[in-house]
Amino acid sequence: MTSPVWHPFTQHGLEEPIPQVVRSEGAALYTVDGRRIIDGISSWWVTTHGHCEPRIMAAIAEQAGQLDQLIFAGWTHEPAEALARELCATMPDQLTRVFYTDSGSTSVEVALKMALGTWAARGKLRHRIIVMDHSYHGDTIGAMSVGARGTFNRTYEPLLFDVTRIPFPAAGSEQDTLDALARACADDEAAALIVEPLVLGAGGMMMYPPAILTEMHAICARAGVLFIADEVMTGWGRTGTLRACEQAGIVPDIMCLSKGLTGGSVPLAVTMASEEVFQAHYSTDRARMFFHSSSYTANPIACAAALANLAIWREEPVLERVANLAQRQAECLDALAATAPIRNPRRCGTIAAFEVAGEDSYLDEAAPRLMAYFREHDVLLRPLGNTIYVMPPYCIDDSDLDHIYNVIAHAIAER
Ligand SMILES: *Cc1c(COP(=O)(O)O)cnc(C)c1O
């Protein structure tokens, strides 16, 4: 009997094999037929420290015996209170408020709604969002609207709202991006810029330098346009620092966090906001409250997992592990570039990426063929078109990382 499961980003008509995983530990996944697979993409960019991290698993088990779920409108619980306090203590002082949701996409929807609410309170109904070409902010209608248009969302185009686009700051044409942003900010409809800091993930692991991010923030600040940092993928050490914006020395007005927030164990997201954004919604008028909720907002078990993640960040040398992985990634990438015909090798923190021969399109045939080859050789990698990237959990050891790069080298040589 065929499975009734409808998988995400999967063309079932191709009948590609869908391995079943029964257990995970560290950087490894174990399949039902006893194979050990190396997780080269942190299970879609979420697993930071490693799979089944013992402190996080213990926190989940303990919370599960106490309080499972609670309505969060008008009620509260200690895991959410403690987590919000910890996040405020860990993140920059200017981000004083924590709004809970359950995925990266919803944290982005919340950020956009907060931006419009802030402008409403300023007495101006601004609604235009400025976005960067090739960006990705999630798959809900609002998140798709502020992301790149193309293969992913052509069918839904009539439902997507208009935005102002600025070009990606490719090396040599950074000034075009800054000029376009300045023009976009001069529009008296401009409400906010939303941007993935330093690395555009789903757009193809495109990277740009911190100095450009600093400039972009300054342009928005001068124009009073709100700056939304989507750190859903880049947060929690991925780019070498806790937040990617840290490297640019900037603090956004609104920041989205998810993926590594719970170490990648259970779903949770937050949208952190400046005091101005919160105060814009603060009033004795019920009509001015922030109209947003999801059923599992601030789920206590997920909050406990995130608290354990923050304890690991506080008490263990996570940034040292990140720096160590970044260094090893650099060495592996250099070695590969010296022997294999790859293009544009690049790295930001723990993320390494490059292109192989093929078309620069998500639907390029390179991806499924490479993916099958990697799967047959016990490595989980999921190229974006002809872009291959390696983004493992921070605990991966040398032999597993070497195996990933050996398999990549063979895959390229055999094409
Ligand atoms: C993954 C991602 C999202 C969406 O998060 P989901 O939890 O998958 O909804 C949003 N923004 C960025 C930058 C992402 O990488």
PDB file of C-alpha atoms and ligand atoms in Angstrom, residues 44-45 102-108 136-139 196 199 201-202 230-234 258-259, ligand 1:
ATOM      1  CA  TRP A  44      16.922  21.566   7.036  1.00  0.00           C
ATOM      2  CA  TRP A  45      19.041  24.041   9.005  1.00  0.00           C
ATOM      3  CA  ASP A 102       5.485  28.329  16.215  1.00  0.00           C
ATOM      4  CA  SER A 103       7.435  28.593  12.942  1.00  0.00           C
ATOM      5  CA  GLY A 104       9.766  30.851  11.018  1.00  0.00           C
ATOM      6  CA  SER A 105       7.007  31.768   8.561  1.00  0.00           C
ATOM      7  CA  THR A 106       4.621  32.851  11.294  1.00  0.00           C
ATOM      8  CA  SER A 107       7.368  34.853  13.007  1.00  0.00           C
ATOM      9  CA  VAL A 108       7.756  36.717   9.697  1.00  0.00           C
ATOM     10  CA  TYR A 136      13.252  33.629   1.271  1.00  0.00           C
ATOM     11  CA  HIS A 137      11.082  34.240   4.329  1.00  0.00           C
ATOM     12  CA  GLY A 138       8.747  31.235   4.383  1.00  0.00           C
ATOM     13  CA  ASP A 139       5.868  29.641   2.488  1.00  0.00           C
ATOM     14  CA  GLU A 196      18.163  37.854   5.702  1.00  0.00           C
ATOM     15  CA  VAL A 199      23.307  34.762   3.972  1.00  0.00           C
ATOM     16  CA  GLY A 201      19.459  30.688   2.445  1.00  0.00           C
ATOM     17  CA  ALA A 202      16.851  29.158   0.137  1.00  0.00           C
ATOM     18  CA  ASP A 230      14.969  37.544   9.537  1.00  0.00           C
ATOM     19  CA  GLU A 231      17.517  35.555  11.558  1.00  0.00           C
ATOM     20  CA  VAL A 232      15.451  32.365  11.315  1.00  0.00           C
ATOM     21  CA  MET A 233      18.300  30.542   9.567  1.00  0.00           C
ATOM     22  CA  THR A 234      21.280  32.765  10.424  1.00  0.00           C
ATOM     23  CA  SER A 258      13.191  30.071  15.020  1.00  0.00           C
ATOM     24  CA  LYS A 259      15.036  26.972  13.685  1.00  0.00           C
TER      25      LYS A 259
HETATM   26  C1  LIG B   1      13.318  28.511   7.081  1.00  0.00           C
HETATM   27  C2  LIG B   1      13.168  29.977   6.980  1.00  0.00           C
HETATM   28  C3  LIG B   1      11.932  30.596   7.220  1.00  0.00           C
HETATM   29  C4  LIG B   1      10.663  29.822   7.445  1.00  0.00           C
HETATM   30  O1  LIG B   1      10.693  29.066   8.613  1.00  0.00           O
HETATM   31  P1  LIG B   1       9.657  27.839   8.781  1.00  0.00           P
HETATM   32  O2  LIG B   1       9.859  27.403  10.195  1.00  0.00           O
HETATM   33  O3  LIG B   1      10.071  26.816   7.782  1.00  0.00           O
HETATM   34  O4  LIG B   1       8.302  28.381   8.532  1.00  0.00           O
HETATM   35  C5  LIG B   1      11.883  31.973   7.218  1.00  0.00           C
HETATM   36  N1  LIG B   1      12.987  32.713   6.964  1.00  0.00           N
HETATM   37  C6  LIG B   1      14.178  32.148   6.723  1.00  0.00           C
HETATM   38  C7  LIG B   1      15.360  33.022   6.483  1.00  0.00           C
HETATM   39  C8  LIG B   1      14.308  30.771   6.698  1.00  0.00           C
HETATM   40  O5  LIG B   1      15.496  30.204   6.411  1.00  0.00           O
END
